[in-house]
Amino acid sequence: MENSNACEIPRWQQLKKEIVNLSPEEFRETFLRENNGILIDVRTREEWNTGSLPNAMHIDYLAEGFLDILEKLDREKAYFIFCRTGRRSLRTSILMKNWGFTDLRNLDGGLSAWEQRLGKFTFS
C-alpha cells in the first residue's frame, strides 16, 4: 500500500511560499535599500532583552494584545518581520497578509541565522 502523503509538501514549506522570505543578507540589503521599512521583532520580552536589530518595534507574539497591536498598524507600509528562528515571524506575516497587508518580508531562519551569518545585530 502506497503512502498517499509521500509527495505532499510539508505545511511549513507551503506557508513559506505565501510570503517573501529573505536570507539574512537579503533582509539587510533590502531593508537598507528601501529605506522606509519598519522592523518588527515578535520574540518574547526575555528574548528582546538579549538584543535586537536597531530601531525594531517589539510586538511579543505570545503576549496578550498581540493581535490588537498588529491590527492597528498601517497596511500601506513595508514591514520586515523577524523572531529567533523564523517561525513566529512567518506566522505573523501570514496573519498580516490575510488582514490585507501587502508589503511583508520575513527573515528566513530568524536572528539565529542572522547571528551565524552576519554576526552582531547591526546594519553596518
Short mmCIF file of C-alpha atoms in Angstrom, two decimals:
data_model
loop_
_atom_site.label_atom_id
_atom_site.label_comp_id
_atom_site.label_asym_id
_atom_site.label_seq_id
_atom_site.Cartn_x
_atom_site.Cartn_y
_atom_site.Cartn_z
CA MET A 1 0.00 0.00 0.00
CA GLU A 2 1.41 3.38 -1.00
CA ASN A 3 1.74 6.29 1.36
CA SER A 4 -0.63 8.95 -0.01
CA ASN A 5 1.34 11.66 1.81
CA ALA A 6 4.70 10.72 0.28
CA CYS A 7 4.70 13.54 -2.30
CA GLU A 8 2.97 16.19 -0.25
CA ILE A 9 4.87 19.34 0.57
CA PRO A 10 5.08 19.85 4.35
CA ARG A 11 2.64 22.50 5.59
CA TRP A 12 5.53 24.66 6.81
CA GLN A 13 7.04 24.79 3.31
CA GLN A 14 3.65 25.64 1.82
CA LEU A 15 3.26 28.57 4.22
CA LYS A 16 6.72 29.85 3.34
CA LYS A 17 5.66 30.11 -0.31
CA GLU A 18 2.95 32.64 0.60
CA ILE A 19 5.39 35.24 1.96
CA VAL A 20 8.64 36.83 0.81
CA ASN A 21 11.31 35.02 2.84
CA LEU A 22 14.75 36.60 2.76
CA SER A 23 18.13 35.31 3.87
CA PRO A 24 19.87 37.47 6.48
CA GLU A 25 21.95 39.10 3.73
CA GLU A 26 18.91 39.80 1.54
CA PHE A 27 16.91 41.04 4.53
CA ARG A 28 19.64 43.52 5.49
CA GLU A 29 20.27 44.69 1.91
CA THR A 30 16.57 45.11 1.10
CA PHE A 31 15.87 46.98 4.33
CA LEU A 32 18.77 49.37 3.71
CA ARG A 33 17.92 49.88 0.04
CA GLU A 34 14.24 50.61 0.57
CA ASN A 35 14.93 52.94 3.49
CA ASN A 36 11.27 53.12 4.54
CA GLY A 37 10.54 49.76 6.13
CA ILE A 38 9.50 49.07 9.69
CA LEU A 39 11.28 46.31 11.59
CA ILE A 40 9.07 44.16 13.82
CA ASP A 41 10.59 41.78 16.38
CA VAL A 42 7.96 39.27 17.52
CA ARG A 43 10.11 37.49 20.11
CA THR A 44 9.28 37.39 23.81
CA ARG A 45 10.35 40.14 26.21
CA GLU A 46 13.13 37.89 27.53
CA GLU A 47 14.46 37.31 24.01
CA TRP A 48 14.13 41.00 23.16
CA ASN A 49 16.21 41.90 26.22
CA THR A 50 19.16 39.91 24.82
CA GLY A 51 19.39 42.32 21.87
CA SER A 52 17.60 43.08 18.63
CA LEU A 53 18.07 44.85 15.32
CA PRO A 54 18.44 48.63 15.67
CA ASN A 55 15.17 50.59 15.87
CA ALA A 56 13.00 47.47 15.74
CA MET A 57 9.46 47.66 17.10
CA HIS A 58 8.83 44.95 19.70
CA ILE A 59 5.48 43.15 19.49
CA ASP A 60 5.60 39.96 21.59
CA TYR A 61 3.94 37.13 19.64
CA LEU A 62 2.94 35.41 22.89
CA ALA A 63 1.69 38.48 24.76
CA GLU A 64 -1.90 39.43 25.39
CA GLY A 65 -2.86 42.17 22.96
CA PHE A 66 -0.58 40.94 20.17
CA LEU A 67 -3.41 40.82 17.63
CA ASP A 68 -4.78 44.21 18.70
CA ILE A 69 -1.41 45.86 18.11
CA LEU A 70 -0.97 44.25 14.68
CA GLU A 71 -4.46 45.23 13.64
CA LYS A 72 -3.70 48.92 14.27
CA LEU A 73 -0.61 49.02 12.03
CA ASP A 74 -0.73 50.91 8.72
CA ARG A 75 -1.44 48.39 5.96
CA GLU A 76 0.31 50.60 3.38
CA LYS A 77 3.75 50.43 4.99
CA ALA A 78 6.57 47.93 4.39
CA TYR A 79 7.25 45.53 7.26
CA PHE A 80 10.35 43.44 7.90
CA ILE A 81 9.40 40.80 10.44
CA PHE A 82 11.68 38.56 12.45
CA CYS A 83 11.96 36.33 15.51
CA ARG A 84 14.54 33.86 16.79
CA THR A 85 14.15 31.11 14.16
CA GLY A 86 11.69 32.49 11.60
CA ARG A 87 8.62 30.50 12.62
CA ARG A 88 6.74 33.07 14.70
CA SER A 89 7.60 35.78 12.20
CA LEU A 90 6.29 33.60 9.35
CA ARG A 91 3.03 33.04 11.23
CA THR A 92 2.81 36.77 11.92
CA SER A 93 3.46 37.55 8.24
CA ILE A 94 0.73 35.13 7.11
CA LEU A 95 -1.72 36.67 9.57
CA MET A 96 -0.87 40.19 8.39
CA LYS A 97 -1.19 39.13 4.75
CA ASN A 98 -4.64 37.72 5.49
CA TRP A 99 -5.58 41.09 7.03
CA GLY A 100 -4.65 42.99 3.88
CA PHE A 101 -1.00 43.94 4.49
CA THR A 102 0.83 43.66 1.18
CA ASP A 103 4.47 44.65 1.73
CA LEU A 104 5.85 41.99 4.07
CA ARG A 105 9.29 40.39 4.38
CA ASN A 106 10.17 37.54 6.71
CA LEU A 107 13.72 36.89 7.95
CA ASP A 108 14.22 33.24 7.00
CA GLY A 109 15.94 31.47 9.87
CA GLY A 110 15.39 34.46 12.16
CA LEU A 111 18.00 36.18 14.27
CA SER A 112 19.71 32.82 14.84
CA ALA A 113 20.57 32.73 11.12
CA TRP A 114 21.49 36.44 11.15
CA GLU A 115 23.93 35.90 14.02
CA GLN A 116 25.50 32.84 12.38
CA ARG A 117 25.97 34.54 9.02
CA LEU A 118 26.37 38.24 9.81
CA GLY A 119 27.42 38.41 13.45
CA LYS A 120 26.14 41.28 15.60
CA PHE A 121 22.67 42.71 15.16
CA THR A 122 23.60 45.76 13.11
CA PHE A 123 23.03 47.12 9.63
CA SER A 124 26.59 48.32 9.09
#
